[in-house]
C-alpha positions as protocol buffer text, in pm:
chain_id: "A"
residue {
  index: 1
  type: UNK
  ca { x: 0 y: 0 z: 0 }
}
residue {
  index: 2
  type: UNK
  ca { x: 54 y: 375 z: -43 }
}
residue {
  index: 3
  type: UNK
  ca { x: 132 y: 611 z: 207 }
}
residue {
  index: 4
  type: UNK
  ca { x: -155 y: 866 z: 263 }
}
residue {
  index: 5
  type: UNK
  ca { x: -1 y: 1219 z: 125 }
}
residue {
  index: 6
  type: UNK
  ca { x: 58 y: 1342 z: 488 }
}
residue {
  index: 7
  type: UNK
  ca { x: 302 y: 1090 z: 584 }
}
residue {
  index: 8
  type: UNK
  ca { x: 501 y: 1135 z: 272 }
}
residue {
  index: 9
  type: UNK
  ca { x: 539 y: 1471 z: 355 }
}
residue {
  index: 10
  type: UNK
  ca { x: 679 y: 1371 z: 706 }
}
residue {
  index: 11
  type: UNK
  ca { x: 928 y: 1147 z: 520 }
}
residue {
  index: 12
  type: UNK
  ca { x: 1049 y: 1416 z: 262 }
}
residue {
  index: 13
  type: UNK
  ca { x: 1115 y: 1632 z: 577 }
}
residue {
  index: 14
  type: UNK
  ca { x: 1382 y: 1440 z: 683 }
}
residue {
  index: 15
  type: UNK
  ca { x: 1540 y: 1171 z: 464 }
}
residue {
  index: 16
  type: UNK
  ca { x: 1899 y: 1274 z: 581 }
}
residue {
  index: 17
  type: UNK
  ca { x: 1807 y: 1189 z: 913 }
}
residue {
  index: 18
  type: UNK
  ca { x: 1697 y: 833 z: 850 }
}
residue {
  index: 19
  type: UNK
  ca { x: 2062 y: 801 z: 552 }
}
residue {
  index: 20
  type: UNK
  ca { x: 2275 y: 865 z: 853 }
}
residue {
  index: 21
  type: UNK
  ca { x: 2097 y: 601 z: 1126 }
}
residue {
  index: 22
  type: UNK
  ca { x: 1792 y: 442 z: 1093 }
}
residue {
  index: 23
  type: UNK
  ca { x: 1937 y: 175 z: 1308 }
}
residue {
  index: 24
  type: UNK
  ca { x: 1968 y: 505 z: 1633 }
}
residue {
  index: 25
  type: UNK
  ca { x: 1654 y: 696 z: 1523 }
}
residue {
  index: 26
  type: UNK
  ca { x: 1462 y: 324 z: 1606 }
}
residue {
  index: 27
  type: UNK
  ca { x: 1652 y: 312 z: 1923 }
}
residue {
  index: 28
  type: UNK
  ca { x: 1542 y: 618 z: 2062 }
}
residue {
  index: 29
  type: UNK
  ca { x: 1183 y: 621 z: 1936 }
}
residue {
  index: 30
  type: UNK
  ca { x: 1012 y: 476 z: 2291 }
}
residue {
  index: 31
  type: UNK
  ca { x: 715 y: 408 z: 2147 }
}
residue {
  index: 32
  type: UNK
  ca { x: 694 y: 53 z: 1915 }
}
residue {
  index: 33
  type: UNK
  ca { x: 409 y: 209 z: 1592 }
}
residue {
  index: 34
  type: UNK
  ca { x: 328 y: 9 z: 1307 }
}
residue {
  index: 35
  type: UNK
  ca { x: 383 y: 396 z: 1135 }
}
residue {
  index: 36
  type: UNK
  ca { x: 785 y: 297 z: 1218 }
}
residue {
  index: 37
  type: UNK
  ca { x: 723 y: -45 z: 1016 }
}
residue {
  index: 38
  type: UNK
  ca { x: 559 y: 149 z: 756 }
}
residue {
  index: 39
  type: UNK
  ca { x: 840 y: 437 z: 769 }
}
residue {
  index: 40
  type: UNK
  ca { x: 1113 y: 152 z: 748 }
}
residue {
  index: 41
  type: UNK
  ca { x: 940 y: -10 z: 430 }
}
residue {
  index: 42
  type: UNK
  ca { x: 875 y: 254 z: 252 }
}
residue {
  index: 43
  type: UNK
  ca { x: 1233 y: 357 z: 276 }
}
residue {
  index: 44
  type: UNK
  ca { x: 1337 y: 47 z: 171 }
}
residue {
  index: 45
  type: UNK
  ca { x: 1114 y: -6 z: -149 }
}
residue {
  index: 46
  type: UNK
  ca { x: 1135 y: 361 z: -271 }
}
residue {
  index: 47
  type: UNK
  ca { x: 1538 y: 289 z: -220 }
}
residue {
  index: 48
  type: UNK
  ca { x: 1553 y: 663 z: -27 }
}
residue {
  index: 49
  type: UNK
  ca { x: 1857 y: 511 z: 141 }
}
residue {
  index: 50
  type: UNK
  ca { x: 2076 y: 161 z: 146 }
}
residue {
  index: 51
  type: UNK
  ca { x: 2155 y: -83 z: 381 }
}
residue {
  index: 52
  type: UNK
  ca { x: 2545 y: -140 z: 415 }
}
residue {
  index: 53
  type: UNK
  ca { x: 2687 y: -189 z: 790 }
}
residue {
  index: 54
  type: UNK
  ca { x: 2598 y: -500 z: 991 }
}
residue {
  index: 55
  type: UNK
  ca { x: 2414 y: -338 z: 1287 }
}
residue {
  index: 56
  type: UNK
  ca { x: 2129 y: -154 z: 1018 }
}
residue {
  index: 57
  type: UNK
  ca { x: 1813 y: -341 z: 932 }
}
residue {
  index: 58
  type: UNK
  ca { x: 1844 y: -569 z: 609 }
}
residue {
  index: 59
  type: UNK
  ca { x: 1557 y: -662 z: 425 }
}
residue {
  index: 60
  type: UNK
  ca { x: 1472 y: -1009 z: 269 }
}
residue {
  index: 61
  type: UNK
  ca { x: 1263 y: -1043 z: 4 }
}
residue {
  index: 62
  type: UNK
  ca { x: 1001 y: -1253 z: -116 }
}
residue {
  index: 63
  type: UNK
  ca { x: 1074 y: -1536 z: 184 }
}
residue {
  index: 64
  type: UNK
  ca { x: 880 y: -1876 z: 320 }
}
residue {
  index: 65
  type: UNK
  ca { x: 861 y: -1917 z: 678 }
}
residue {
  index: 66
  type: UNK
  ca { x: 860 y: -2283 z: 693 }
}
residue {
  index: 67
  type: UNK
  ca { x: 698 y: -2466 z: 1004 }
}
residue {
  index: 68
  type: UNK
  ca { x: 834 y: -2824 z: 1068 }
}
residue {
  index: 69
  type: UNK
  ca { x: 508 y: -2975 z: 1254 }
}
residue {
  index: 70
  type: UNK
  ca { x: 306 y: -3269 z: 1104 }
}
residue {
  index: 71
  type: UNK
  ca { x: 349 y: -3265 z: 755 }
}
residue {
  index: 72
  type: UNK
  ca { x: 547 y: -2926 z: 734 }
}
residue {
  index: 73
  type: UNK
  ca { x: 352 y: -2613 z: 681 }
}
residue {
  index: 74
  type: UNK
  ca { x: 378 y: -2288 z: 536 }
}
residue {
  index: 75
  type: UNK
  ca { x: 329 y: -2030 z: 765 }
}
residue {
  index: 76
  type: UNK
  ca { x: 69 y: -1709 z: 548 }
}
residue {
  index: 77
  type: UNK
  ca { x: -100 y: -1422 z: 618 }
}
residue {
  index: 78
  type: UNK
  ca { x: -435 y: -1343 z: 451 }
}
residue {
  index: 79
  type: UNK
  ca { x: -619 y: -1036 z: 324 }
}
residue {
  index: 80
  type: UNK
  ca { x: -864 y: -1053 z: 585 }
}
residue {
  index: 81
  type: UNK
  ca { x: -549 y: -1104 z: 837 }
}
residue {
  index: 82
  type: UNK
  ca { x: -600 y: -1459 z: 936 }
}
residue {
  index: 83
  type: UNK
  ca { x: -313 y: -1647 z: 975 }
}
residue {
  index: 84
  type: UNK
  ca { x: -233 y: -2016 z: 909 }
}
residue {
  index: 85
  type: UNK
  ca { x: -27 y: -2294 z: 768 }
}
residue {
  index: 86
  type: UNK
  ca { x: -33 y: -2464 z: 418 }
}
residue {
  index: 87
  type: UNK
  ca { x: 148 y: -2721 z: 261 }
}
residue {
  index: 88
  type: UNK
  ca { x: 179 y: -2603 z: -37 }
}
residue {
  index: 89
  type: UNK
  ca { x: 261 y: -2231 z: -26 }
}
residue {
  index: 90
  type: UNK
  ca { x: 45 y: -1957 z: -187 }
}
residue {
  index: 91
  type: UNK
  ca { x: 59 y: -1684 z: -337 }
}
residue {
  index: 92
  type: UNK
  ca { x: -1 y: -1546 z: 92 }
}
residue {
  index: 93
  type: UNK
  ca { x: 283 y: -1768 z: 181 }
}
residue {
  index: 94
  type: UNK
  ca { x: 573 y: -1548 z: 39 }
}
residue {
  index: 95
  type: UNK
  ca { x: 651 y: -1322 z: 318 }
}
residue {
  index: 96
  type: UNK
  ca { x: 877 y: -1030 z: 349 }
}
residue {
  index: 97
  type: UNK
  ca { x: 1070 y: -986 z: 704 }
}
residue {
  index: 98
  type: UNK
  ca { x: 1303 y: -691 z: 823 }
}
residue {
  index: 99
  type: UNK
  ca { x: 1505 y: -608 z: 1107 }
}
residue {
  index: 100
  type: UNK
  ca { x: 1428 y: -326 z: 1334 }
}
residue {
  index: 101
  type: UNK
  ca { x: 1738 y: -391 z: 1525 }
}
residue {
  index: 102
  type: UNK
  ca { x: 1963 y: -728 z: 1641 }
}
residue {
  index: 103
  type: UNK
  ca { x: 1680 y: -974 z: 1728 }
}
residue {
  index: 104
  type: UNK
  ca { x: 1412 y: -795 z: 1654 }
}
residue {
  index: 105
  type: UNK
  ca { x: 1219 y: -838 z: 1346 }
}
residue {
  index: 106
  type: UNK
  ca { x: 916 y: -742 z: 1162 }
}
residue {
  index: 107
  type: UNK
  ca { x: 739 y: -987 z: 925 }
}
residue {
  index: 108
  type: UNK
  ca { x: 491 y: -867 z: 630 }
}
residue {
  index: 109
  type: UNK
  ca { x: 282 y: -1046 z: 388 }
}
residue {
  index: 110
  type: UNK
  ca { x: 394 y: -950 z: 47 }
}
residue {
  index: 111
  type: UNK
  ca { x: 43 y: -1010 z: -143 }
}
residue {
  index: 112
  type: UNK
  ca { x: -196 y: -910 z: 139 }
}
residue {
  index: 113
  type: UNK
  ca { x: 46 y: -668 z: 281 }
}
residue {
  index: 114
  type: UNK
  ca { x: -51 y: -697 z: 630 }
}
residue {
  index: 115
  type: UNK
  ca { x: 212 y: -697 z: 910 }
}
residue {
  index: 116
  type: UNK
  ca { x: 236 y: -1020 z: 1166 }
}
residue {
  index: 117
  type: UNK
  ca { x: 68 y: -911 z: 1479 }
}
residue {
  index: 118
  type: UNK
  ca { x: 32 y: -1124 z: 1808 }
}
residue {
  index: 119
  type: UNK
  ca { x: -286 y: -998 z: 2044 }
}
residue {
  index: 120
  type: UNK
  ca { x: -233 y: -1000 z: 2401 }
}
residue {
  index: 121
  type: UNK
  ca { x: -416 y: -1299 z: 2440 }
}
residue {
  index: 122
  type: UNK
  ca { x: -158 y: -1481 z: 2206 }
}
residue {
  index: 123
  type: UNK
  ca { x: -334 y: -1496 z: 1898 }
}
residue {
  index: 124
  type: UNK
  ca { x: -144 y: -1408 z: 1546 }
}
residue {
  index: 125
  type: UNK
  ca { x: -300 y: -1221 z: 1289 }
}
residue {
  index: 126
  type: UNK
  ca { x: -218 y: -970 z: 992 }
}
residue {
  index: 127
  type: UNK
  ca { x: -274 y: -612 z: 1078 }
}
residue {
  index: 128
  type: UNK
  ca { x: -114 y: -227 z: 1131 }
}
residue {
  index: 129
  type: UNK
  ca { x: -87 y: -220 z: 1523 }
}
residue {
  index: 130
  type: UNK
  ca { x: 200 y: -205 z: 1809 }
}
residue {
  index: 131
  type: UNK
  ca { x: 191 y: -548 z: 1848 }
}
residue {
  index: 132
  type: UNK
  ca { x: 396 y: -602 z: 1537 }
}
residue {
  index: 133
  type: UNK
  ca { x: 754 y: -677 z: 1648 }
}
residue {
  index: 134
  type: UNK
  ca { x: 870 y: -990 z: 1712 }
}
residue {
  index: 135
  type: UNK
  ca { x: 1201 y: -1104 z: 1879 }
}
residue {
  index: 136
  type: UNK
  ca { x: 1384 y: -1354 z: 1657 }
}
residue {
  index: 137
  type: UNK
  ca { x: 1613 y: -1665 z: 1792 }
}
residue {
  index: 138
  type: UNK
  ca { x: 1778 y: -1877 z: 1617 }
}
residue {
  index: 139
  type: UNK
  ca { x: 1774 y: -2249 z: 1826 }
}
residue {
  index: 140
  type: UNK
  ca { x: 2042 y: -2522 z: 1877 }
}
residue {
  index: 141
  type: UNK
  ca { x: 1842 y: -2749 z: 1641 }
}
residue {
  index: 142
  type: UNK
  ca { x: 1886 y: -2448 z: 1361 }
}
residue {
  index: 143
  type: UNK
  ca { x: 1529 y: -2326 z: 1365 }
}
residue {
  index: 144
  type: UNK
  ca { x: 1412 y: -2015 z: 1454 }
}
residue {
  index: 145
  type: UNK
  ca { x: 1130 y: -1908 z: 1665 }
}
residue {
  index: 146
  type: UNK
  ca { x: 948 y: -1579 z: 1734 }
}
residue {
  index: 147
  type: UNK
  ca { x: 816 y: -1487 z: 2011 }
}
residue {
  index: 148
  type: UNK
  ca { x: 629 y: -1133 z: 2063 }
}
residue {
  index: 149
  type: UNK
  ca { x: 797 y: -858 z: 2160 }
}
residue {
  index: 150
  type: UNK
  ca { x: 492 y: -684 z: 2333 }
}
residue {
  index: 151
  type: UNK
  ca { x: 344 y: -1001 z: 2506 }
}
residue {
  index: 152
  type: UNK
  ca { x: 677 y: -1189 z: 2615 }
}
residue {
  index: 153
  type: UNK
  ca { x: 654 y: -1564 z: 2627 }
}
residue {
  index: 154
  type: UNK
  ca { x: 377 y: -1595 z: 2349 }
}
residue {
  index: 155
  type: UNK
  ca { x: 527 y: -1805 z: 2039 }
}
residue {
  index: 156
  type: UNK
  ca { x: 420 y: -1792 z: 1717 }
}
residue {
  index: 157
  type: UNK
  ca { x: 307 y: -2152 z: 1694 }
}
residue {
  index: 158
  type: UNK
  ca { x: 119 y: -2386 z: 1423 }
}
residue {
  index: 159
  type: UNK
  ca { x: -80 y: -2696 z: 1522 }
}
residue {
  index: 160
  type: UNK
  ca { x: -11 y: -3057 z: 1357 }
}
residue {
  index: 161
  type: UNK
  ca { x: -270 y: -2975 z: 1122 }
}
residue {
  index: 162
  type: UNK
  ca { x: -143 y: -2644 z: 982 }
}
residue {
  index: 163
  type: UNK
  ca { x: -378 y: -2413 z: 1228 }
}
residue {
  index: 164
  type: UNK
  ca { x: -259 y: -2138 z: 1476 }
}
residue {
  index: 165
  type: UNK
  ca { x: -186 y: -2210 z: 1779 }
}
residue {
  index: 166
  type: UNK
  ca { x: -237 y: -2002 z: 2071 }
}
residue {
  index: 167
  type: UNK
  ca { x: 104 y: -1791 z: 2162 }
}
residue {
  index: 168
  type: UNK
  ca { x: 87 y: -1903 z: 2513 }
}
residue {
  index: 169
  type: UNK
  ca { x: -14 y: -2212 z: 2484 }
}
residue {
  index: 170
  type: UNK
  ca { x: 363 y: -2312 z: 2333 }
}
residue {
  index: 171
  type: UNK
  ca { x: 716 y: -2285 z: 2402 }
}
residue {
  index: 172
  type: UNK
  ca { x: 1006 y: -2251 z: 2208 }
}
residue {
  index: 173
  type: UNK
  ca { x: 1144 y: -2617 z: 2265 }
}
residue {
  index: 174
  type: UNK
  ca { x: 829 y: -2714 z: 2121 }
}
residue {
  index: 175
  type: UNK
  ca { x: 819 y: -2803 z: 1692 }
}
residue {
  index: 176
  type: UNK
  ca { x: 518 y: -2632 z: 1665 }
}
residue {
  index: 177
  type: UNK
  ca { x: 712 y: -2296 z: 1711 }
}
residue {
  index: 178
  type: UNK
  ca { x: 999 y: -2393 z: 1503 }
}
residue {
  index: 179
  type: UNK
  ca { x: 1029 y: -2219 z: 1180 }
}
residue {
  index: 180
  type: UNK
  ca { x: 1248 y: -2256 z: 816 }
}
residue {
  index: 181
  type: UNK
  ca { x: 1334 y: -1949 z: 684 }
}
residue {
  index: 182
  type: UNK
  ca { x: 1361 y: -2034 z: 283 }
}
residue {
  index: 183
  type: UNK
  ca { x: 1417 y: -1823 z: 14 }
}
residue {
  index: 184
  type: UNK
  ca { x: 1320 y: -2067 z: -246 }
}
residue {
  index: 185
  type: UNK
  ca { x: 987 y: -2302 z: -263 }
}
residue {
  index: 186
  type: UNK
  ca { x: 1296 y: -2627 z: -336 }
}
């Protein structure tokens, strides 16, 4: 989506700002916005500045988050923001995920361009809110997990039949939270 006309103004304002250290101006803003997601990925995709030293957020595109449960599963995001597993990955599977800093990531779904959220109650879904930061670790088995950054101990988690699971209901030495980043379908 498009920025409304206001917030491209704001960004005009002050591109140098964001050149010299996105990674600091992140740091010091307190408050976690889904208008900072927005900020960063616009950025990014209008290439207003590059991303060259280790400790700024890199972007990956067009990625699978693959979940290693029951059959293996997909994890997608869908217009209406559900979120769930597949098999086969769809054209909601391909996901795009950026760094805000070291361990913290954002995820966003390419074709229904919603961001992955996780309620207070633990439940995932696609939308613009606060809730929309995720820490990232990668596990001794190789996996990665990601649990939110606003709730602490709720994993993003898929059942053994491709469903969400409920953030709190699973922990990170559990498969169901244990995630594949690929960057091709084989």
């Amino acid at each position: 989506g498009q920025f409304p006309q206001k917030n491209v103004q704001q960004v005009s304002e002050a591109p140098q700002l964001y050149r010299e250290n996105i990674h600091g101006f992140l740091l010091k803003e307190k408050r976690r916005t889904s208008f900072l997601l927005l900020l960063l990925d616009h950025l990014m995709e209008s290439g207003s500045f590059l991303f060259i030293s280790l400790g700024e957020p890199e972007v990956i595109q067009e990625q699978l988050l693959y979940c290693r449960v029951g059959i293996g599963f997909h994890l997608q995001i869908l217009p209406g923001g559900s979120v769930r597993g597949v098999h086969r990955p769809t054209q909601y599977s391909w996901l795009k995920l950026f760094s805000i800093r070291p361990g913290l990531v954002a995820i966003r779904g390419l074709r229904s361009g919603l961001f992955l959220c996780m309620s207070r109650d633990g439940w995932a879904h696609g939308a613009f809110s606060d809730d929309c930061i995720f820490k990232e670790n990668l596990e001794e088995n190789h996996y990665t997990t990601y649990s939110s950054y606003s709730h602490p101990g709720k994993y993003l988690a898929l059942s053994r039949k491709g469903e969400l699971r409920r953030g709190g209901s699973a922990n990170r030495n559990q498969a169901s939270t244990h995630f594949l980043p690929r960057r091709r379908l084989w």
